[in-house]
PDB file of C-alpha atoms in Angstrom:
ATOM      1  CA  GLN A 288     -11.044   2.306  -6.366  1.00  0.00           C
ATOM      2  CA  SER A 289      -9.230  -0.240  -4.241  1.00  0.00           C
ATOM      3  CA  SER A 290      -9.824  -1.284  -0.659  1.00  0.00           C
ATOM      4  CA  PRO A 291      -7.374  -0.621   2.156  1.00  0.00           C
ATOM      5  CA  ILE A 292      -4.999  -3.321   3.259  1.00  0.00           C
ATOM      6  CA  ARG A 293      -5.906  -4.497   6.749  1.00  0.00           C
ATOM      7  CA  PRO A 294      -3.621  -6.484   9.038  1.00  0.00           C
ATOM      8  CA  SER A 295      -4.872  -9.912  10.010  1.00  0.00           C
ATOM      9  CA  SER A 296      -3.630 -13.064  11.657  1.00  0.00           C
ATOM     10  CA  SER A 297      -3.225 -14.598   8.196  1.00  0.00           C
ATOM     11  CA  LEU A 298      -0.700 -12.486   6.337  1.00  0.00           C
ATOM     12  CA  SER A 299      -0.920 -14.622   3.212  1.00  0.00           C
ATOM     13  CA  SER A 300      -4.289 -13.181   2.183  1.00  0.00           C
ATOM     14  CA  ILE A 301      -5.207  -9.653   1.159  1.00  0.00           C
ATOM     15  CA  PRO A 302      -8.857  -8.569   1.438  1.00  0.00           C
ATOM     16  CA  ALA A 303     -10.972  -8.165  -1.677  1.00  0.00           C
ATOM     17  CA  PRO A 304     -11.510  -4.583  -2.901  1.00  0.00           C
ATOM     18  CA  ALA A 305     -14.466  -2.680  -1.435  1.00  0.00           C
ATOM     19  CA  VAL A 306     -15.501   0.506  -3.207  1.00  0.00           C
ATOM     20  CA  SER A 307     -17.201   1.966  -0.131  1.00  0.00           C
ATOM     21  CA  GLN A 308     -13.981   2.701   1.832  1.00  0.00           C
ATOM     22  CA  GLN A 309     -12.973   6.376   1.624  1.00  0.00           C
ATOM     23  CA  SER A 310     -10.619   7.454   4.451  1.00  0.00           C
ATOM     24  CA  GLN A 311      -7.427   5.433   4.688  1.00  0.00           C
ATOM     25  CA  PRO A 312      -3.689   5.993   5.244  1.00  0.00           C
ATOM     26  CA  ALA A 313      -0.998   5.591   2.625  1.00  0.00           C
ATOM     27  CA  VAL A 314       2.372   3.906   2.507  1.00  0.00           C
ATOM     28  CA  ARG A 315       4.775   5.511   0.108  1.00  0.00           C
ATOM     29  CA  PRO A 316       7.954   4.005  -1.266  1.00  0.00           C
ATOM     30  CA  GLN A 317      10.791   6.328  -2.201  1.00  0.00           C
ATOM     31  CA  SER A 318      11.769   5.853  -5.821  1.00  0.00           C
ATOM     32  CA  SER A 319      15.437   5.482  -4.955  1.00  0.00           C
ATOM     33  CA  GLY A 320      17.477   4.291  -2.001  1.00  0.00           C
ATOM     34  CA  SER A 321      18.119   7.835  -0.763  1.00  0.00           C
ATOM     35  CA  GLY A 322      15.890  10.618   0.416  1.00  0.00           C
ATOM     36  CA  GLY A 323      13.034  11.052   2.862  1.00  0.00           C
ATOM     37  CA  GLY A 324      10.939   8.529   4.634  1.00  0.00           C
ATOM     38  CA  ASN A 325      10.572   7.151   8.127  1.00  0.00           C
ATOM     39  CA  HIS A 326      11.149   3.456   7.451  1.00  0.00           C
ATOM     40  CA  VAL A 327      13.838   1.528   5.588  1.00  0.00           C
ATOM     41  CA  TRP A 328      13.286  -1.947   4.178  1.00  0.00           C
ATOM     42  CA  GLN A 329      15.736  -3.787   1.924  1.00  0.00           C
ATOM     43  CA  GLY A 330      17.746  -0.607   1.414  1.00  0.00           C
ATOM     44  CA  ARG A 331      14.798   1.504   0.271  1.00  0.00           C
ATOM     45  CA  ASN A 332      13.153   4.384   2.085  1.00  0.00           C
ATOM     46  CA  TYR A 333       9.424   4.349   2.741  1.00  0.00           C
ATOM     47  CA  LEU A 334       7.192   6.915   4.360  1.00  0.00           C
ATOM     48  CA  LEU A 335       4.613   5.260   6.600  1.00  0.00           C
ATOM     49  CA  SER A 336       2.083   8.070   6.704  1.00  0.00           C
ATOM     50  CA  TRP A 337       0.219   6.752   9.752  1.00  0.00           C
ATOM     51  CA  ARG A 338       3.397   7.314  11.791  1.00  0.00           C
ATOM     52  CA  GLU A 339       3.095  11.005  10.956  1.00  0.00           C
ATOM     53  CA  GLY A 340      -0.587  11.267  11.851  1.00  0.00           C
ATOM     54  CA  ARG A 341      -1.612  11.272   8.174  1.00  0.00           C
ATOM     55  CA  ASN A 342      -4.219   8.542   8.103  1.00  0.00           C
ATOM     56  CA  SER A 343      -7.428   9.794   6.559  1.00  0.00           C
ATOM     57  CA  PHE A 344      -6.920   9.588   2.802  1.00  0.00           C
ATOM     58  CA  SER A 345      -9.101   8.198   0.045  1.00  0.00           C
ATOM     59  CA  TRP A 346      -7.113   6.041  -2.396  1.00  0.00           C
ATOM     60  CA  ASN A 347      -6.867   8.906  -4.903  1.00  0.00           C
ATOM     61  CA  ALA A 348      -5.882  11.407  -2.199  1.00  0.00           C
ATOM     62  CA  ALA A 349      -3.232   8.979  -0.919  1.00  0.00           C
ATOM     63  CA  ARG A 350      -1.836   8.606  -4.433  1.00  0.00           C
ATOM     64  CA  SER A 351      -1.789  12.379  -4.878  1.00  0.00           C
ATOM     65  CA  TYR A 352      -0.127  12.894  -1.481  1.00  0.00           C
ATOM     66  CA  CYS A 353       2.567  10.362  -2.355  1.00  0.00           C
ATOM     67  CA  SER A 354       3.165  12.024  -5.699  1.00  0.00           C
ATOM     68  CA  GLY A 355       3.490  15.393  -3.975  1.00  0.00           C
ATOM     69  CA  GLN A 356       6.229  13.896  -1.803  1.00  0.00           C
ATOM     70  CA  GLY A 357       8.066  12.567  -4.879  1.00  0.00           C
ATOM     71  CA  MET A 358       7.036   9.015  -4.035  1.00  0.00           C
ATOM     72  CA  ARG A 359       4.623   6.294  -5.109  1.00  0.00           C
ATOM     73  CA  MET A 360       2.217   4.214  -3.074  1.00  0.00           C
ATOM     74  CA  VAL A 361       3.770   0.924  -2.047  1.00  0.00           C
ATOM     75  CA  SER A 362       3.479  -1.951  -4.517  1.00  0.00           C
ATOM     76  CA  LEU A 363       2.869  -5.169  -2.590  1.00  0.00           C
ATOM     77  CA  ASP A 364       4.162  -7.203  -5.512  1.00  0.00           C
ATOM     78  CA  THR A 365       6.064  -9.850  -3.543  1.00  0.00           C
ATOM     79  CA  ALA A 366       5.037 -12.006  -0.606  1.00  0.00           C
ATOM     80  CA  ALA A 367       7.993 -10.716   1.416  1.00  0.00           C
ATOM     81  CA  LYS A 368       7.055  -7.068   0.881  1.00  0.00           C
ATOM     82  CA  ARG A 369       3.378  -7.707   1.551  1.00  0.00           C
ATOM     83  CA  ASP A 370       4.152  -9.598   4.762  1.00  0.00           C
ATOM     84  CA  HIS A 371       6.645  -6.972   5.919  1.00  0.00           C
ATOM     85  CA  PHE A 372       4.240  -4.043   5.552  1.00  0.00           C
ATOM     86  CA  MET A 373       1.292  -5.984   6.977  1.00  0.00           C
ATOM     87  CA  LYS A 374       3.430  -6.630  10.057  1.00  0.00           C
ATOM     88  CA  GLN A 375       4.400  -2.941  10.276  1.00  0.00           C
ATOM     89  CA  VAL A 376       0.831  -1.694  10.205  1.00  0.00           C
ATOM     90  CA  ALA A 377      -0.231  -4.349  12.725  1.00  0.00           C
ATOM     91  CA  ALA A 378       2.695  -3.595  15.063  1.00  0.00           C
ATOM     92  CA  ASP A 379       1.866   0.123  14.967  1.00  0.00           C
ATOM     93  CA  GLY A 380      -1.808  -0.542  15.703  1.00  0.00           C
ATOM     94  CA  SER A 381      -2.990   1.163  12.542  1.00  0.00           C
ATOM     95  CA  PRO A 382      -6.184  -0.484  11.286  1.00  0.00           C
ATOM     96  CA  TYR A 383      -5.343  -0.249   7.562  1.00  0.00           C
ATOM     97  CA  PHE A 384      -3.320   1.412   4.806  1.00  0.00           C
ATOM     98  CA  TRP A 385      -3.598   1.990   1.077  1.00  0.00           C
ATOM     99  CA  ALA A 386      -1.403   0.114  -1.361  1.00  0.00           C
ATOM    100  CA  GLY A 387      -0.783   1.151  -4.959  1.00  0.00           C
ATOM    101  CA  GLY A 388      -2.619  -1.584  -6.808  1.00  0.00           C
ATOM    102  CA  ARG A 389      -5.393  -1.328  -9.368  1.00  0.00           C
ATOM    103  CA  LEU A 390      -7.747  -4.144 -10.195  1.00  0.00           C
ATOM    104  CA  SER A 391      -8.402  -4.696 -13.898  1.00  0.00           C
ATOM    105  CA  PRO A 392     -11.984  -4.207 -15.144  1.00  0.00           C
ATOM    106  CA  ASP A 393     -12.382  -7.987 -15.581  1.00  0.00           C
ATOM    107  CA  LYS A 394     -10.953  -8.547 -12.061  1.00  0.00           C
ATOM    108  CA  ARG A 395      -8.369 -11.012 -13.393  1.00  0.00           C
ATOM    109  CA  SER A 396      -5.208  -8.986 -12.841  1.00  0.00           C
ATOM    110  CA  LEU A 397      -3.673  -6.404 -10.551  1.00  0.00           C
ATOM    111  CA  SER A 398      -1.413  -3.577 -11.756  1.00  0.00           C
ATOM    112  CA  TRP A 399       0.978  -2.086  -9.199  1.00  0.00           C
ATOM    113  CA  GLU A 400       2.291   1.487  -9.079  1.00  0.00           C
ATOM    114  CA  ASN A 401       5.799   0.223  -9.904  1.00  0.00           C
ATOM    115  CA  GLY A 402       4.531  -1.145 -13.245  1.00  0.00           C
ATOM    116  CA  ARG A 403       4.412  -4.811 -12.304  1.00  0.00           C
ATOM    117  CA  ASN A 404       1.293  -6.849 -13.032  1.00  0.00           C
ATOM    118  CA  GLU A 405       0.040 -10.123 -11.631  1.00  0.00           C
ATOM    119  CA  GLY A 406      -2.832 -12.453 -12.327  1.00  0.00           C
ATOM    120  CA  ILE A 407      -5.476 -13.097  -9.703  1.00  0.00           C
ATOM    121  CA  ASN A 408      -6.554 -16.610  -8.841  1.00  0.00           C
ATOM    122  CA  LYS A 409      -9.738 -17.218  -6.893  1.00  0.00           C
TER     123      LYS A 409
END
């Protein structure tokens, strides 16, 4: 399981995964530019669940909730997207949110819900 993404003064770093976290909110990107959601960024609709009072999910429950809404958890696969959503959660005063990334067993790569992968450098 992944750890929640927490806003910080340094938006260029994302905390290391912690298995012990269980109750976190989800951010869900819409798979196309139309449809539901409560936030638009770069022409795509996102549902920021904490804005709807839905903020006590485990990672798996967040993923399931997103799927039930016809969406996926947000993939923070670019610096611009990561920074944008970190600023949103901080501005709204939400302490954290789940992102749709999975750490590989060897902890050398991250696979995002949108299918993109990236290497991890320590």
